[in-house]
Structures are given as structure tokens and as C-alpha cells.
mmCIF file of C-alpha atoms and ligand atoms in Angstrom:
data_model
loop_
_atom_site.group_PDB
_atom_site.id
_atom_site.type_symbol
_atom_site.label_atom_id
_atom_site.label_comp_id
_atom_site.label_asym_id
_atom_site.label_seq_id
_atom_site.Cartn_x
_atom_site.Cartn_y
_atom_site.Cartn_z
ATOM 1 C CA MET A 1114 -103.075 -99.588 11.280
ATOM 2 C CA SER A 1115 -104.138 -102.562 12.489
ATOM 3 C CA THR A 1116 -105.906 -105.622 10.778
ATOM 4 C CA ILE A 1117 -108.923 -105.761 13.170
ATOM 5 C CA ALA A 1118 -111.538 -108.505 12.569
ATOM 6 C CA PHE A 1119 -114.898 -107.585 13.290
ATOM 7 C CA ILE A 1120 -117.324 -110.625 14.273
ATOM 8 C CA GLY A 1121 -121.757 -109.746 14.240
ATOM 9 C CA LEU A 1122 -122.063 -106.750 11.343
ATOM 10 C CA GLY A 1123 -125.973 -105.668 12.650
ATOM 11 C CA ASN A 1124 -127.479 -102.495 13.047
ATOM 12 C CA MET A 1125 -124.854 -101.777 15.350
ATOM 13 C CA GLY A 1126 -121.675 -103.405 14.361
ATOM 14 C CA MET A 1127 -121.633 -102.183 10.614
ATOM 15 C CA PRO A 1128 -121.556 -98.925 11.494
ATOM 16 C CA MET A 1129 -118.764 -99.807 13.879
ATOM 17 C CA SER A 1130 -116.237 -101.007 11.297
ATOM 18 C CA LEU A 1131 -116.732 -98.165 8.807
ATOM 19 C CA ASN A 1132 -115.556 -96.152 11.569
ATOM 20 C CA LEU A 1133 -112.629 -98.618 12.239
ATOM 21 C CA LYS A 1134 -112.247 -99.451 8.408
ATOM 22 C CA ALA A 1135 -112.403 -95.091 7.884
ATOM 23 C CA ALA A 1136 -109.727 -94.522 10.541
ATOM 24 C CA GLY A 1137 -107.826 -96.614 8.452
ATOM 25 C CA HIS A 1138 -107.076 -100.364 9.725
ATOM 26 C CA GLU A 1139 -108.262 -102.900 7.658
ATOM 27 C CA ILE A 1140 -110.982 -105.025 8.622
ATOM 28 C CA ARG A 1141 -111.972 -108.675 8.774
ATOM 29 C CA ALA A 1142 -115.456 -108.825 8.366
ATOM 30 C CA PHE A 1143 -118.321 -112.013 8.978
ATOM 31 C CA ASP A 1144 -121.520 -112.644 10.425
ATOM 32 C CA THR A 1145 -123.739 -115.121 9.305
ATOM 33 C CA SER A 1146 -125.934 -113.357 7.464
ATOM 34 C CA GLU A 1147 -125.151 -113.115 3.597
ATOM 35 C CA ALA A 1148 -126.454 -110.181 3.860
ATOM 36 C CA ALA A 1149 -124.838 -108.276 6.306
ATOM 37 C CA ARG A 1150 -121.231 -110.420 4.299
ATOM 38 C CA GLU A 1151 -122.219 -108.683 0.962
ATOM 39 C CA LYS A 1152 -123.139 -105.655 2.835
ATOM 40 C CA ALA A 1153 -118.884 -105.616 4.149
ATOM 41 C CA ALA A 1154 -117.955 -106.636 1.378
ATOM 42 C CA GLY A 1155 -119.047 -103.590 -0.527
ATOM 43 C CA GLU A 1156 -118.257 -101.452 1.681
ATOM 44 C CA GLY A 1157 -114.100 -103.005 0.753
ATOM 45 C CA MET A 1158 -114.264 -104.876 3.961
ATOM 46 C CA ALA A 1159 -112.377 -108.323 3.788
ATOM 47 C CA THR A 1160 -114.980 -110.859 4.360
ATOM 48 C CA PHE A 1161 -114.857 -114.884 4.858
ATOM 49 C CA ASP A 1162 -117.321 -117.342 5.338
ATOM 50 C CA ASN A 1163 -116.547 -118.765 8.890
ATOM 51 C CA ALA A 1164 -115.543 -116.640 12.050
ATOM 52 C CA ALA A 1165 -112.353 -118.622 12.987
ATOM 53 C CA LYS A 1166 -110.742 -117.471 9.405
ATOM 54 C CA ALA A 1167 -111.491 -113.798 10.246
ATOM 55 C CA VAL A 1168 -109.611 -113.455 13.217
ATOM 56 C CA SER A 1169 -106.419 -115.285 11.804
ATOM 57 C CA ASP A 1170 -104.415 -112.824 12.117
ATOM 58 C CA ALA A 1171 -105.817 -110.233 13.803
ATOM 59 C CA ASP A 1172 -104.319 -107.725 16.483
ATOM 60 C CA VAL A 1173 -107.568 -107.163 16.874
ATOM 61 C CA ILE A 1174 -111.080 -108.340 17.653
ATOM 62 C CA VAL A 1175 -114.456 -107.035 18.549
ATOM 63 C CA THR A 1176 -117.087 -108.907 18.376
ATOM 64 C CA MET A 1177 -121.553 -107.294 18.274
ATOM 65 C CA LEU A 1178 -124.008 -109.913 18.676
ATOM 66 C CA PRO A 1179 -127.402 -110.585 20.226
ATOM 67 C CA ASN A 1180 -126.300 -112.143 23.095
ATOM 68 C CA GLY A 1181 -124.513 -114.377 25.505
ATOM 69 C CA GLU A 1182 -125.110 -117.917 24.493
ATOM 70 C CA ILE A 1183 -123.732 -116.553 20.542
ATOM 71 C CA VAL A 1184 -120.933 -114.842 22.371
ATOM 72 C CA LEU A 1185 -119.481 -118.203 24.372
ATOM 73 C CA ARG A 1186 -120.105 -119.858 20.796
ATOM 74 C CA VAL A 1187 -117.882 -117.646 19.076
ATOM 75 C CA PHE A 1188 -115.774 -116.763 21.711
ATOM 76 C CA GLU A 1189 -115.139 -121.231 21.163
ATOM 77 C CA GLU A 1190 -114.640 -121.322 17.151
ATOM 78 C CA ILE A 1191 -112.312 -117.782 17.368
ATOM 79 C CA VAL A 1192 -110.300 -118.044 20.759
ATOM 80 C CA PRO A 1193 -108.165 -121.547 19.066
ATOM 81 C CA ALA A 1194 -107.719 -119.769 15.242
ATOM 82 C CA ALA A 1195 -106.917 -116.108 16.984
ATOM 83 C CA ARG A 1196 -103.262 -114.747 17.119
ATOM 84 C CA LYS A 1197 -101.493 -114.976 21.142
ATOM 85 C CA GLY A 1198 -101.369 -111.505 22.304
ATOM 86 C CA ALA A 1199 -104.516 -110.399 20.685
ATOM 87 C CA VAL A 1200 -106.735 -107.994 22.099
ATOM 88 C CA VAL A 1201 -110.664 -109.706 21.730
ATOM 89 C CA ILE A 1202 -113.791 -106.761 22.952
ATOM 90 C CA ASP A 1203 -116.748 -108.204 23.146
ATOM 91 C CA SER A 1204 -119.060 -105.316 22.705
ATOM 92 C CA SER A 1205 -122.582 -107.321 22.843
ATOM 93 C CA THR A 1206 -124.753 -106.506 25.611
ATOM 94 C CA ILE A 1207 -125.103 -109.769 27.505
ATOM 95 C CA ASP A 1208 -125.221 -110.884 31.422
ATOM 96 C CA VAL A 1209 -122.425 -111.055 33.634
ATOM 97 C CA ALA A 1210 -121.808 -114.871 33.890
ATOM 98 C CA SER A 1211 -121.479 -115.748 30.667
ATOM 99 C CA ALA A 1212 -119.198 -112.532 29.417
ATOM 100 C CA ARG A 1213 -117.330 -113.603 33.087
ATOM 101 C CA LYS A 1214 -117.280 -117.154 30.765
ATOM 102 C CA ALA A 1215 -116.508 -115.275 27.565
ATOM 103 C CA HIS A 1216 -112.866 -113.794 30.137
ATOM 104 C CA ALA A 1217 -111.934 -117.270 30.971
ATOM 105 C CA ILE A 1218 -111.635 -118.313 27.857
ATOM 106 C CA ALA A 1219 -109.929 -116.805 26.094
ATOM 107 C CA GLU A 1220 -107.401 -115.451 28.705
ATOM 108 C CA ALA A 1221 -107.123 -119.545 28.708
ATOM 109 C CA ALA A 1222 -105.859 -119.448 25.605
ATOM 110 C CA GLY A 1223 -103.221 -115.886 25.928
ATOM 111 C CA LEU A 1224 -105.343 -113.682 24.476
ATOM 112 C CA LYS A 1225 -105.945 -110.007 26.076
ATOM 113 C CA ALA A 1226 -110.045 -109.968 26.492
ATOM 114 C CA LEU A 1227 -112.612 -106.869 27.560
ATOM 115 C CA ASP A 1228 -116.364 -107.099 27.923
ATOM 116 C CA ALA A 1229 -116.911 -103.649 26.515
ATOM 117 C CA PRO A 1230 -120.225 -102.656 26.228
ATOM 118 C CA VAL A 1231 -121.802 -99.949 25.216
ATOM 119 C CA SER A 1232 -124.921 -97.070 25.459
ATOM 120 C CA GLY A 1233 -125.423 -94.896 22.611
ATOM 121 C CA GLY A 1234 -127.656 -96.995 20.098
ATOM 122 C CA VAL A 1235 -127.183 -96.680 16.625
ATOM 123 C CA GLY A 1236 -127.175 -93.194 16.581
ATOM 124 C CA GLY A 1237 -123.883 -93.396 18.568
ATOM 125 C CA ALA A 1238 -122.624 -95.771 16.617
ATOM 126 C CA ALA A 1239 -122.371 -94.607 13.273
ATOM 127 C CA ALA A 1240 -120.962 -90.912 14.863
ATOM 128 C CA GLY A 1241 -118.581 -92.524 16.789
ATOM 129 C CA THR A 1242 -119.613 -91.417 19.604
ATOM 130 C CA LEU A 1243 -120.888 -94.480 21.273
ATOM 131 C CA THR A 1244 -120.188 -94.677 25.565
ATOM 132 C CA PHE A 1245 -117.434 -97.678 26.239
ATOM 133 C CA MET A 1246 -118.270 -98.964 30.039
ATOM 134 C CA ALA A 1247 -115.062 -101.729 30.183
ATOM 135 C CA GLY A 1248 -114.683 -104.776 32.130
ATOM 136 C CA GLY A 1249 -111.009 -106.628 32.420
ATOM 137 C CA SER A 1250 -107.646 -106.209 33.308
ATOM 138 C CA LYS A 1251 -105.635 -102.943 32.191
ATOM 139 C CA GLN A 1252 -103.202 -104.418 29.487
ATOM 140 C CA ALA A 1253 -106.173 -105.381 28.082
ATOM 141 C CA PHE A 1254 -107.971 -101.553 28.956
ATOM 142 C CA GLU A 1255 -105.058 -100.421 27.272
ATOM 143 C CA ALA A 1256 -104.468 -102.023 24.248
ATOM 144 C CA ALA A 1257 -107.700 -101.560 23.380
ATOM 145 C CA GLU A 1258 -107.801 -98.097 23.683
ATOM 146 C CA PRO A 1259 -107.026 -96.971 20.306
ATOM 147 C CA TYR A 1260 -110.125 -98.741 18.665
ATOM 148 C CA LEU A 1261 -112.454 -97.830 21.212
ATOM 149 C CA SER A 1262 -111.576 -94.587 21.636
ATOM 150 C CA ILE A 1263 -112.463 -94.603 16.956
ATOM 151 C CA MET A 1264 -116.289 -96.021 17.658
ATOM 152 C CA GLY A 1265 -116.594 -94.063 20.987
ATOM 153 C CA GLY A 1266 -116.613 -90.745 22.628
ATOM 154 C CA ARG A 1267 -116.524 -91.710 26.552
ATOM 155 C CA LEU A 1268 -113.949 -95.036 27.913
ATOM 156 C CA VAL A 1269 -114.986 -95.288 30.710
ATOM 157 C CA HIS A 1270 -112.855 -98.324 32.654
ATOM 158 C CA CYS A 1271 -114.835 -100.359 35.132
ATOM 159 C CA GLY A 1272 -112.631 -102.542 36.944
ATOM 160 C CA GLU A 1273 -112.291 -106.411 36.009
ATOM 161 C CA GLY A 1274 -113.905 -108.982 33.898
ATOM 162 C CA GLY A 1275 -117.498 -108.790 34.141
ATOM 163 C CA ALA A 1276 -117.690 -105.102 35.175
ATOM 164 C CA GLY A 1277 -118.367 -103.506 31.787
ATOM 165 C CA GLN A 1278 -122.252 -105.437 31.311
ATOM 166 C CA ALA A 1279 -121.830 -105.109 35.399
ATOM 167 C CA ALA A 1280 -122.861 -101.175 35.107
ATOM 168 C CA LYS A 1281 -124.526 -101.179 32.045
ATOM 169 C CA VAL A 1282 -127.257 -103.968 33.559
ATOM 170 C CA CYS A 1283 -128.037 -101.706 36.503
ATOM 171 C CA ASN A 1284 -127.805 -98.106 34.562
ATOM 172 C CA ASN A 1285 -130.015 -99.564 32.170
ATOM 173 C CA MET A 1286 -132.346 -101.335 34.417
ATOM 174 C CA LEU A 1287 -132.538 -97.577 36.337
ATOM 175 C CA LEU A 1288 -133.834 -95.814 32.892
ATOM 176 C CA GLY A 1289 -136.148 -98.549 32.447
ATOM 177 C CA ILE A 1290 -137.498 -97.610 35.886
ATOM 178 C CA SER A 1291 -137.083 -94.164 35.122
ATOM 179 C CA MET A 1292 -139.144 -94.001 32.282
ATOM 180 C CA ILE A 1293 -141.977 -95.172 32.964
ATOM 181 C CA GLY A 1294 -142.097 -93.197 36.018
ATOM 182 C CA ALA A 1295 -141.266 -90.492 34.085
ATOM 183 C CA CYS A 1296 -144.529 -91.389 32.070
ATOM 184 C CA GLU A 1297 -146.291 -91.942 34.706
ATOM 185 C CA ALA A 1298 -146.074 -88.495 35.796
ATOM 186 C CA PHE A 1299 -146.565 -86.966 32.415
ATOM 187 C CA SER A 1300 -150.120 -89.335 32.391
ATOM 188 C CA LEU A 1301 -151.373 -88.161 35.510
ATOM 189 C CA ALA A 1302 -150.731 -84.819 35.396
ATOM 190 C CA GLY A 1303 -152.979 -85.081 31.770
ATOM 191 C CA LYS A 1304 -155.349 -86.233 34.316
ATOM 192 C CA LEU A 1305 -155.422 -84.062 36.412
ATOM 193 C CA GLY A 1306 -155.505 -81.580 33.721
ATOM 194 C CA LEU A 1307 -152.316 -80.243 33.299
ATOM 195 C CA SER A 1308 -150.795 -79.488 29.899
ATOM 196 C CA ALA A 1309 -147.770 -81.329 29.021
ATOM 197 C CA GLU A 1310 -145.911 -78.293 28.213
ATOM 198 C CA ALA A 1311 -147.100 -76.729 32.361
ATOM 199 C CA ALA A 1312 -145.614 -80.265 33.857
ATOM 200 C CA PHE A 1313 -142.622 -80.605 31.418
ATOM 201 C CA ASP A 1314 -141.269 -76.955 32.456
ATOM 202 C CA VAL A 1315 -141.640 -78.247 36.073
ATOM 203 C CA ILE A 1316 -140.162 -81.538 36.293
ATOM 204 C CA SER A 1317 -137.687 -80.718 34.342
ATOM 205 C CA THR A 1318 -136.062 -78.069 36.462
ATOM 206 C CA SER A 1319 -137.385 -80.013 39.734
ATOM 207 C CA SER A 1320 -136.787 -82.306 41.825
ATOM 208 C CA GLY A 1321 -138.405 -84.967 39.083
ATOM 209 C CA PHE A 1322 -135.544 -83.576 36.670
ATOM 210 C CA CYS A 1323 -133.932 -86.829 35.229
ATOM 211 C CA TRP A 1324 -132.590 -88.138 31.441
ATOM 212 C CA SER A 1325 -135.659 -89.606 30.561
ATOM 213 C CA VAL A 1326 -137.643 -86.074 30.995
ATOM 214 C CA ASN A 1327 -135.534 -83.979 30.283
ATOM 215 C CA THR A 1328 -133.437 -85.369 26.719
ATOM 216 C CA TYR A 1329 -135.614 -87.797 25.650
ATOM 217 C CA CYS A 1330 -139.169 -86.709 27.045
ATOM 218 C CA PRO A 1331 -142.476 -89.177 26.368
ATOM 219 C CA VAL A 1332 -143.935 -86.554 25.669
ATOM 220 C CA PRO A 1333 -144.963 -85.654 21.518
ATOM 221 C CA GLY A 1334 -144.375 -81.713 21.214
ATOM 222 C CA VAL A 1335 -142.455 -80.842 24.579
ATOM 223 C CA GLY A 1336 -138.594 -81.324 25.483
ATOM 224 C CA PRO A 1337 -135.875 -81.642 22.966
ATOM 225 C CA GLN A 1338 -136.738 -83.828 19.761
ATOM 226 C CA SER A 1339 -137.316 -87.408 20.738
ATOM 227 C CA PRO A 1340 -138.869 -90.959 19.095
ATOM 228 C CA ALA A 1341 -142.746 -89.215 21.088
ATOM 229 C CA ASP A 1342 -141.802 -86.440 17.820
ATOM 230 C CA ASN A 1343 -141.585 -89.479 15.431
ATOM 231 C CA ASP A 1344 -144.328 -91.161 16.687
ATOM 232 C CA TYR A 1345 -141.941 -93.878 19.085
ATOM 233 C CA LYS A 1346 -140.074 -94.823 15.767
ATOM 234 C CA PRO A 1347 -137.217 -96.160 17.937
ATOM 235 C CA GLY A 1348 -134.832 -94.873 19.043
ATOM 236 C CA PHE A 1349 -134.025 -97.276 21.963
ATOM 237 C CA ALA A 1350 -136.478 -100.074 21.427
ATOM 238 C CA ALA A 1351 -139.031 -101.718 24.038
ATOM 239 C CA ASP A 1352 -137.436 -105.073 22.248
ATOM 240 C CA LEU A 1353 -133.668 -103.771 24.386
ATOM 241 C CA MET A 1354 -135.008 -102.911 26.475
ATOM 242 C CA LEU A 1355 -136.420 -105.801 28.072
ATOM 243 C CA LYS A 1356 -133.819 -107.762 26.779
ATOM 244 C CA ASP A 1357 -131.470 -105.700 29.227
ATOM 245 C CA LEU A 1358 -134.190 -105.913 31.783
ATOM 246 C CA MET A 1359 -134.392 -109.412 31.626
ATOM 247 C CA LEU A 1360 -130.216 -109.597 32.063
ATOM 248 C CA SER A 1361 -130.763 -107.319 35.225
ATOM 249 C CA GLN A 1362 -133.402 -109.501 36.842
ATOM 250 C CA SER A 1363 -130.477 -112.280 36.101
ATOM 251 C CA ALA A 1364 -128.099 -110.843 38.018
ATOM 252 C CA ALA A 1365 -130.400 -109.800 40.448
ATOM 253 C CA ASP A 1366 -131.294 -113.422 41.131
ATOM 254 C CA GLY A 1367 -127.043 -114.928 41.169
ATOM 255 C CA THR A 1368 -126.343 -112.508 43.661
ATOM 256 C CA GLY A 1369 -129.356 -112.748 45.412
ATOM 257 C CA GLN A 1370 -129.625 -108.694 45.537
ATOM 258 C CA ALA A 1371 -133.672 -107.835 45.232
ATOM 259 C CA THR A 1372 -135.209 -105.518 43.121
ATOM 260 C CA PRO A 1373 -138.728 -105.379 43.368
ATOM 261 C CA MET A 1374 -138.521 -101.900 41.146
ATOM 262 C CA GLY A 1375 -136.036 -103.659 38.665
ATOM 263 C CA ALA A 1376 -138.796 -106.479 38.783
ATOM 264 C CA HIS A 1377 -141.898 -104.475 38.093
ATOM 265 C CA ALA A 1378 -140.576 -102.949 35.068
ATOM 266 C CA THR A 1379 -139.500 -105.740 33.360
ATOM 267 C CA GLU A 1380 -142.897 -107.533 33.977
ATOM 268 C CA LEU A 1381 -144.611 -103.536 32.455
ATOM 269 C CA TYR A 1382 -142.238 -104.176 29.427
ATOM 270 C CA ARG A 1383 -143.413 -107.107 28.325
ATOM 271 C CA ASP A 1384 -146.884 -106.083 29.255
ATOM 272 C CA TYR A 1385 -146.535 -103.897 25.925
ATOM 273 C CA LEU A 1386 -144.238 -106.057 24.109
ATOM 274 C CA GLU A 1387 -147.044 -108.225 23.819
ATOM 275 C CA HIS A 1388 -149.952 -105.155 23.615
ATOM 276 C CA GLY A 1389 -148.643 -102.692 20.153
ATOM 277 C CA GLY A 1390 -144.850 -102.622 21.849
ATOM 278 C CA ALA A 1391 -142.912 -104.041 19.750
ATOM 279 C CA GLY A 1392 -140.626 -102.147 17.124
ATOM 280 C CA LYS A 1393 -141.725 -99.069 19.172
ATOM 281 C CA ASP A 1394 -139.116 -96.927 20.825
ATOM 282 C CA PHE A 1395 -139.362 -97.917 24.827
ATOM 283 C CA SER A 1396 -140.345 -94.660 25.681
ATOM 284 C CA GLY A 1397 -144.053 -95.706 23.832
ATOM 285 C CA ILE A 1398 -145.306 -97.395 26.907
ATOM 286 C CA ILE A 1399 -146.768 -94.579 27.854
ATOM 287 C CA GLU A 1400 -149.099 -95.089 25.709
ATOM 288 C CA PHE A 1401 -149.781 -98.453 26.986
ATOM 289 C CA LEU A 1402 -149.601 -96.859 30.407
ATOM 290 C CA LYS A 1403 -152.133 -94.531 29.771
ATOM 291 C CA THR A 1404 -154.907 -97.687 28.874
ATOM 292 C CA MET A 1405 -154.140 -98.927 31.921
ATOM 293 C CA ALA A 1406 -157.079 -99.173 34.553
ATOM 294 C CA ARG A 1407 -156.010 -98.357 38.216
ATOM 295 C CA GLU A 1408 -156.812 -101.181 40.552
ATOM 296 C CA ALA A 1409 -159.042 -100.366 43.118
ATOM 297 C CA ASN A 1410 -156.449 -100.379 46.739
HETATM 298 P P1 NAD B 1207 -128.427 -106.666 15.154
HETATM 299 O O1 NAD B 1207 -129.026 -108.385 15.114
HETATM 300 O O2 NAD B 1207 -129.045 -105.787 14.671
HETATM 301 O O3 NAD B 1207 -127.512 -107.682 15.160
HETATM 302 C C1 NAD B 1207 -126.276 -108.293 15.462
HETATM 303 C C2 NAD B 1207 -125.811 -109.407 14.581
HETATM 304 O O4 NAD B 1207 -125.105 -110.774 14.704
HETATM 305 C C3 NAD B 1207 -126.653 -109.425 13.042
HETATM 306 O O5 NAD B 1207 -126.432 -109.235 11.754
HETATM 307 C C4 NAD B 1207 -126.635 -111.584 12.858
HETATM 308 O O6 NAD B 1207 -127.136 -111.898 11.451
HETATM 309 C C5 NAD B 1207 -125.583 -111.576 13.771
HETATM 310 N N1 NAD B 1207 -124.731 -112.828 14.303
HETATM 311 C C6 NAD B 1207 -125.444 -113.791 15.301
HETATM 312 N N2 NAD B 1207 -125.434 -115.219 15.238
HETATM 313 C C7 NAD B 1207 -124.033 -114.488 14.743
HETATM 314 C C8 NAD B 1207 -122.676 -115.506 14.606
HETATM 315 N N3 NAD B 1207 -123.001 -116.646 15.128
HETATM 316 N N4 NAD B 1207 -121.827 -115.344 14.318
HETATM 317 C C9 NAD B 1207 -121.482 -114.070 13.566
HETATM 318 N N5 NAD B 1207 -122.302 -113.166 13.902
HETATM 319 C C10 NAD B 1207 -123.934 -113.920 14.087
HETATM 320 O O7 NAD B 1207 -128.081 -106.680 16.624
HETATM 321 P P2 NAD B 1207 -127.671 -105.310 17.270
HETATM 322 O O8 NAD B 1207 -128.489 -103.779 17.075
HETATM 323 O O9 NAD B 1207 -126.384 -104.949 16.407
HETATM 324 O O10 NAD B 1207 -127.278 -105.388 18.278
HETATM 325 C C11 NAD B 1207 -126.068 -106.057 19.111
HETATM 326 C C12 NAD B 1207 -125.182 -105.786 19.904
HETATM 327 O O11 NAD B 1207 -125.424 -104.381 20.717
HETATM 328 C C13 NAD B 1207 -126.606 -106.488 21.211
HETATM 329 O O12 NAD B 1207 -126.342 -107.274 22.386
HETATM 330 C C14 NAD B 1207 -127.532 -105.434 22.212
HETATM 331 O O13 NAD B 1207 -127.886 -105.839 22.549
HETATM 332 C C15 NAD B 1207 -126.524 -104.454 22.132
HETATM 333 N N6 NAD B 1207 -126.318 -103.295 21.700
HETATM 334 C C16 NAD B 1207 -127.583 -102.461 21.196
HETATM 335 C C17 NAD B 1207 -128.138 -101.497 20.874
HETATM 336 C C18 NAD B 1207 -129.022 -100.864 19.408
HETATM 337 O O14 NAD B 1207 -129.473 -99.384 19.798
HETATM 338 N N7 NAD B 1207 -129.158 -101.248 18.448
HETATM 339 C C19 NAD B 1207 -127.805 -100.121 22.035
HETATM 340 C C20 NAD B 1207 -126.432 -100.857 22.906
HETATM 341 C C21 NAD B 1207 -126.303 -102.478 22.820
#
């Protein structure tokens, strides 16, 4: 049994920490939200009124926080209080530059650091089937592996510090682009008089097949169950997709790499959120795209 400090007990952090607890580990929990702390206490976790107290005595520290600025602030607070040799795993989705700074802060104090963002959403967090994409040293990855494998079904060591966030941002940029592509194809098919069934049967078995069509079809009534069948209730919320696309664009700015489709997808998700997309699944952008008039060429 290990002692694990868990910082950030929101939609993702709570079920992830519960899986660690169910596996027999002692959890020391902290969240700035009192409601989250009360919920954690109700689940039998030890709770603390600040992050530094939660991490003292911990063998492992997991952070699951909203953004890079908060992660860095929390790292500045917890690293001096942590045990030398402890492994600190940041599973938040944050920008690559902040992830690298977090590694530097932790490693300067003799901690093993891993950036390990996830895919799989709240369902994967509850089921313990998340995919972790990790960046950091081999020693850090090996130290974290027994704990990641409780919370996740697939672990990929992508490279040095920041590599996990780099993989996540590239994957989710492609996902945003491919979802918009799937929505455009089904919308145009409808305008051409094709049924959604016929479009799905062809695309899902032809060269247009992709996760956004085959697994997560944005049209109700075709393909496996998806948020489209539940009035676009998330799922993966459109605002989180915009967050990830914006991270991809800051990574593109930082490297000088052109990502014109990523840039356009970012603008379309921003527009969608301003026109009814708040609180909806990211596949709901099909409803917004259908309302857009074609500009004259
Ligand atoms: P959330 O907003 O539900 O949870 C974040 C928690 O962090 C909240 O409980 C908040 O009170 C707490 N918090 C904020 N500042 C804090 C601080 N300084 N110290 C301690 N706690 C603090 O968000 P979430 O959906 O759980 O997402 C967490 C991270 O996981 C994000 O980076 C998100 O992008 C990523 N992610 C989310 C999903 C998803 O489907 N929800 C999927 C993959 C990745």
C-alpha cells in the first residue's frame, strides 16, 4: 500500500482517486472547492485544508487541475513540502511549455516527474480504462506505472518531459478537425437527399472511416450509441475541445509549425460555443454547421 496525495478532485480527479483508493492505497486529498473536499471525506479519504499538507508523507502525488497556470502555482506550493524521491504525476491537460516548467521545478527538488494527460473522459476515469500518454524519464515512468495502470487501461511512454502533453495536443487537434469533417460530410449528404443510414454505411466502410464517424457518429440514430443519440449531452464537452485546440495553436505558435486546419477548427469551435454550444458535446457542432450559409466563391 502506498500513500498517494491527490490534488484536484473534479469530474476526472474524483473517480481516478476513488480507483486508487479501491485498490488499497491511502489517499490524502486536496481541492480548493469545499464541496469536493467534503465529497472526498465522505468517500473515506483524508482531506487537508491546503495542498502542501496533503503531499507531505506521500510516496506519489497526482494533480488533475484545470490549466497550466494553476498547475505551476500548485507545483510551487507542493514541491518544497514533498518527500525527496516521491513521484509527481500531472494528469491535467496543459500547454507543453508549462509542463516542461513543472518538470524543471520538481526535478530541481529531487522529485521524479511525469506529465501524463489522459484520454477517455469521465467514463474512462470511472471505469479505470483511461489512456495515459506520459512524458518524463524512464525512472519516473517506471515509478508511476503501478498507479497509472490502476487508473488506466493503456499507458504510452511518449518521451521526455512534455512529450505526453505534445501527444495529447496533436491527437486532440486531429480529433477536432476530423469531427468537423464528419459533420460536414453528413450535412452535405443530407442536403443531397442521402439518408444518414446510407451515408454511414458507405463512409464507415470506405476511405472516410474514422473514429468521429465509426465510433462517435455526430448524427443521431446511426452507428453505435453516441452523444448525438442523447441530444448532444457530453461526452466530451465542446468547451474542453476548444481548450485543447487552443493548446494546439499555442504549441504551433511556439514551434512555428503551420496548422491551418487546426487554426480553422479552433475558430469554428469558438463560434459554436458562442452560438449554443456551451454545455453541449463537441459533436453537436453539426447543428451549428448546418445553420451556416455557404459563402459565395
Ligand atoms: P474539473 O473542473 O471538474 O476539476 C478540476 C478541479 O480542480 C476542481 O474540483 C477545482 O476545484 C480544482 N482546483 C482548481 N484549482 C485548484 C487548486 N489551485 N488546488 C487544488 N484544486 C484546484 O475538471 P475535470 O473535467 O476534472 O478536468 C481536469 C483536467 O483533465 C483538465 O485539465 C481537463 O482538460 C482534463 N481532461 C478532462 C476530460 C473530461 O472529459 N472532463 C478528459 C480528458 C482530460
